[in-house]
Coordinates of C-alpha atoms in Angstrom, one line a residue:
M27 CA -96.4 93.3 -16.3
P28 CA -96.3 96.9 -17.6
V29 CA -93.1 98.8 -16.7
P30 CA -94.0 101.9 -14.6
V31 CA -92.9 105.2 -16.1
I32 CA -91.3 107.5 -13.6
P33 CA -90.8 111.1 -14.8
L34 CA -87.2 112.3 -14.9
N35 CA -88.1 115.1 -12.5
A36 CA -89.7 112.8 -10.0
A37 CA -88.8 113.3 -6.3
G38 CA -86.4 110.8 -4.8
L39 CA -89.1 109.7 -2.4
D40 CA -91.4 108.9 -5.3
I41 CA -88.8 106.7 -6.9
E42 CA -88.0 105.0 -3.6
N43 CA -91.7 104.3 -2.9
E44 CA -92.1 102.8 -6.4
S45 CA -89.1 100.7 -5.9
M46 CA -90.5 99.3 -2.7
R47 CA -93.8 98.6 -4.4
I48 CA -92.0 96.6 -7.1
I49 CA -90.1 94.6 -4.6
D50 CA -93.3 93.8 -2.7
A51 CA -94.9 92.8 -5.9
E52 CA -92.1 90.5 -6.9
V53 CA -92.0 88.9 -3.5
P54 CA -95.6 88.2 -2.7
E55 CA -96.9 86.9 0.6
P56 CA -96.4 84.5 2.3
R57 CA -92.8 85.5 2.7
P58 CA -90.1 83.6 4.8
F59 CA -89.8 86.7 7.1
D60 CA -92.1 88.1 9.7
E61 CA -93.6 91.6 9.6
T62 CA -90.7 93.1 11.6
Q63 CA -88.0 91.3 9.5
W64 CA -89.4 92.0 6.0
P65 CA -88.7 95.8 6.1
V66 CA -85.1 95.0 6.7
V67 CA -84.7 92.5 3.9
R68 CA -86.7 94.7 1.5
R69 CA -84.4 97.6 2.2
M70 CA -81.4 95.3 1.5
I71 CA -82.9 94.2 -1.8
H72 CA -83.6 97.9 -2.6
A73 CA -79.9 98.6 -2.0
S74 CA -78.6 95.8 -4.1
A75 CA -81.4 94.7 -6.5
D76 CA -80.4 91.2 -5.4
F77 CA -83.4 88.9 -4.8
E78 CA -81.1 86.0 -3.9
L79 CA -80.9 87.7 -0.5
M80 CA -84.3 86.1 0.2
D81 CA -82.5 82.8 0.6
L82 CA -79.4 84.1 2.4
V83 CA -80.5 86.5 5.1
R84 CA -80.7 85.1 8.6
F85 CA -82.2 86.7 11.7
H86 CA -81.5 85.7 15.3
P87 CA -85.0 85.4 16.9
L88 CA -84.3 88.4 19.1
A89 CA -82.5 90.5 16.6
V90 CA -85.1 93.0 15.7
A91 CA -86.4 93.6 19.2
A92 CA -82.9 94.0 20.5
A93 CA -82.0 96.4 17.8
L94 CA -85.1 98.6 18.3
K95 CA -84.5 98.7 22.1
A96 CA -80.9 99.6 21.7
L97 CA -81.5 102.3 19.0
Q98 CA -84.3 103.9 21.1
S99 CA -82.0 104.1 24.0
G100 CA -79.4 106.0 22.0
C101 CA -76.8 103.3 21.7
A102 CA -73.4 103.7 19.9
V103 CA -73.0 102.2 16.5
I104 CA -69.6 100.9 15.4
T105 CA -68.8 100.2 11.7
D106 CA -65.8 98.4 10.2
T107 CA -65.4 100.8 7.3
R108 CA -65.8 104.4 6.4
M109 CA -68.1 103.3 3.6
A110 CA -70.5 101.6 6.0
L111 CA -70.4 104.7 8.3
A112 CA -71.2 107.0 5.3
G113 CA -74.2 104.8 4.6
L114 CA -75.8 105.5 8.0
S115 CA -78.2 108.4 7.4
A116 CA -77.9 111.2 10.1
R117 CA -81.6 112.0 9.7
L118 CA -82.3 108.6 11.3
Y119 CA -79.7 108.4 14.0
D120 CA -79.4 111.9 15.2
P121 CA -83.0 112.1 16.5
L122 CA -82.4 108.8 18.4
G123 CA -79.2 110.1 19.9
C124 CA -77.1 107.4 18.4
Q125 CA -73.5 108.3 17.8
R126 CA -71.8 106.4 14.9
Y127 CA -68.1 105.5 14.8
C128 CA -65.5 104.0 12.5
L129 CA -62.1 103.7 14.1
I130 CA -60.2 102.1 11.1
N131 CA -58.0 105.2 10.8
D132 CA -57.8 106.1 14.5
P133 CA -54.1 106.5 15.6
R134 CA -54.7 104.0 18.3
T135 CA -55.8 101.5 15.8
L136 CA -52.8 102.0 13.6
E137 CA -50.5 101.6 16.6
R138 CA -52.2 98.4 17.8
A139 CA -52.1 96.9 14.3
N140 CA -48.4 97.7 13.9
V141 CA -47.6 96.2 17.3
S142 CA -49.8 93.1 17.1
G143 CA -49.4 92.4 13.4
S144 CA -53.2 92.1 13.0
T145 CA -55.3 93.8 10.4
R146 CA -56.4 97.3 11.0
A147 CA -60.0 96.1 10.9
A148 CA -59.3 93.7 13.8
A149 CA -57.3 96.3 15.7
A150 CA -60.2 98.8 15.4
V151 CA -62.5 96.3 17.0
D152 CA -60.2 96.2 20.1
V153 CA -60.1 100.0 20.3
A154 CA -63.8 100.4 19.9
A155 CA -64.6 97.5 22.3
A156 CA -62.7 99.3 25.1
E157 CA -65.1 102.2 25.0
H158 CA -68.4 100.7 23.8
R159 CA -69.2 97.4 25.5
D160 CA -72.9 97.2 24.4
A161 CA -72.9 98.9 21.0
I162 CA -74.5 97.8 17.7
W163 CA -71.8 96.5 15.4
V164 CA -72.0 96.8 11.6
V165 CA -69.5 94.7 9.8
G166 CA -69.9 94.9 6.0
N167 CA -66.4 94.3 4.7
A168 CA -63.8 92.8 6.9
P169 CA -64.1 89.1 8.1
T170 CA -61.2 89.7 10.5
A171 CA -63.3 92.4 12.2
L172 CA -66.1 90.0 12.7
L173 CA -63.9 87.1 13.9
R174 CA -62.1 89.4 16.4
L175 CA -65.5 90.7 17.7
L176 CA -66.6 87.1 18.2
E177 CA -63.4 86.4 20.2
L178 CA -64.1 89.4 22.4
V179 CA -67.7 88.2 23.0
D180 CA -66.4 84.8 24.0
A181 CA -64.0 86.5 26.4
G182 CA -66.8 88.5 27.9
R183 CA -65.2 91.8 26.9
V184 CA -68.2 93.0 24.9
V185 CA -71.9 92.2 24.9
P186 CA -73.2 93.6 21.6
A187 CA -76.8 94.8 21.4
L188 CA -76.8 93.6 17.8
V189 CA -74.2 92.4 15.3
I190 CA -74.9 92.9 11.6
G191 CA -72.5 90.5 10.0
M192 CA -72.2 90.9 6.3
P193 CA -68.5 90.8 5.3
V194 CA -68.1 90.2 1.6
G195 CA -65.5 88.2 -0.3
F196 CA -63.7 84.9 -0.7
V197 CA -61.3 84.6 2.3
Q198 CA -63.0 83.9 5.7
A199 CA -66.2 85.9 4.7
A200 CA -68.5 82.9 4.7
E201 CA -66.7 81.2 7.6
S202 CA -66.9 84.3 9.8
K203 CA -70.7 84.6 9.2
Q204 CA -71.2 80.9 9.9
A205 CA -69.4 81.4 13.2
L206 CA -71.7 84.3 14.0
L207 CA -74.8 82.3 13.1
E208 CA -73.7 79.4 15.4
N209 CA -73.3 81.7 18.4
E210 CA -76.8 81.8 19.6
S211 CA -76.0 84.2 22.4
I212 CA -75.5 87.1 20.0
A213 CA -78.5 88.9 18.5
S214 CA -77.5 89.1 14.8
I215 CA -78.6 89.7 11.3
L216 CA -76.3 88.2 8.6
V217 CA -76.0 87.1 5.0
R218 CA -74.8 83.6 4.5
G219 CA -72.0 82.8 2.0
R220 CA -69.8 85.1 0.1
K221 CA -72.2 87.9 -0.5
G222 CA -72.5 91.0 1.7
G223 CA -70.9 94.5 1.7
S224 CA -71.0 97.8 3.4
A225 CA -74.1 99.0 1.5
L226 CA -76.1 95.9 2.5
A227 CA -75.0 96.2 6.2
A228 CA -75.8 99.9 6.3
A229 CA -79.2 99.3 4.6
A230 CA -80.1 96.7 7.2
L231 CA -79.5 99.1 10.1
N232 CA -81.1 102.0 8.4
A233 CA -84.3 100.0 8.1
L234 CA -84.2 99.2 11.8
A235 CA -83.4 102.8 12.7
G236 CA -86.4 104.0 10.6
M237 CA -88.6 101.6 12.5
A238 CA -87.2 102.7 15.9
L239 CA -87.7 106.4 15.0
Q240 CA -91.2 105.8 13.8
A241 CA -92.1 104.0 17.0
A242 CA -90.5 106.7 19.1
T243 CA -92.4 109.5 17.4
K244 CA -95.7 107.7 17.1
P245 CA -98.4 109.6 19.1
D246 CA -99.6 107.9 22.3
P247 CA -103.3 106.9 21.8
E248 CA -104.0 108.1 25.4
D249 CA -102.9 111.6 24.4
A250 CA -105.3 111.7 21.5

């Protein structure tokens, strides 16, 4: 297959479109994801150049529909790290009215972590949960954040619209995502095993936000 030559002065969108074309070509149909799931997985592959994600990404059956409904209603989005927060593009979320938060450095989080002896990531979940019962949660780094969120779900303290569970690493990362996968009451998108990261988690939600924004701005055929 000839390697496409992209001019050095090419626009960013041109490069992105060519990247997506290459991904589509390297993962021909039929794919193990439906037409609403594939844009999410493709965006994650684009962010990581990791085609092993084809075997690792798991969707709850209601995940995409739940995400689009929540995003179009202007839901809050909670991330476990500043890095994940930085990866959520304002051009996608501002038009939808979705506020994004990361409370890892919030003074209330620091105080709770000091008192309880928990990680700041877990303490931040408690602080955010008190204010955002039905948010979308984006966990790309901290297994303790995901495990604490699951505890709050079991206790009935939060009812997430969607959980993107992609903590990365060797300690409790795979286990926390397995626990999320086994909780069928939670609409979720996750990466099984040790892989994950803030960039992947943000990419997944960005893909969904793009879909939600496109649907929200699509002209009504009756108005044509």
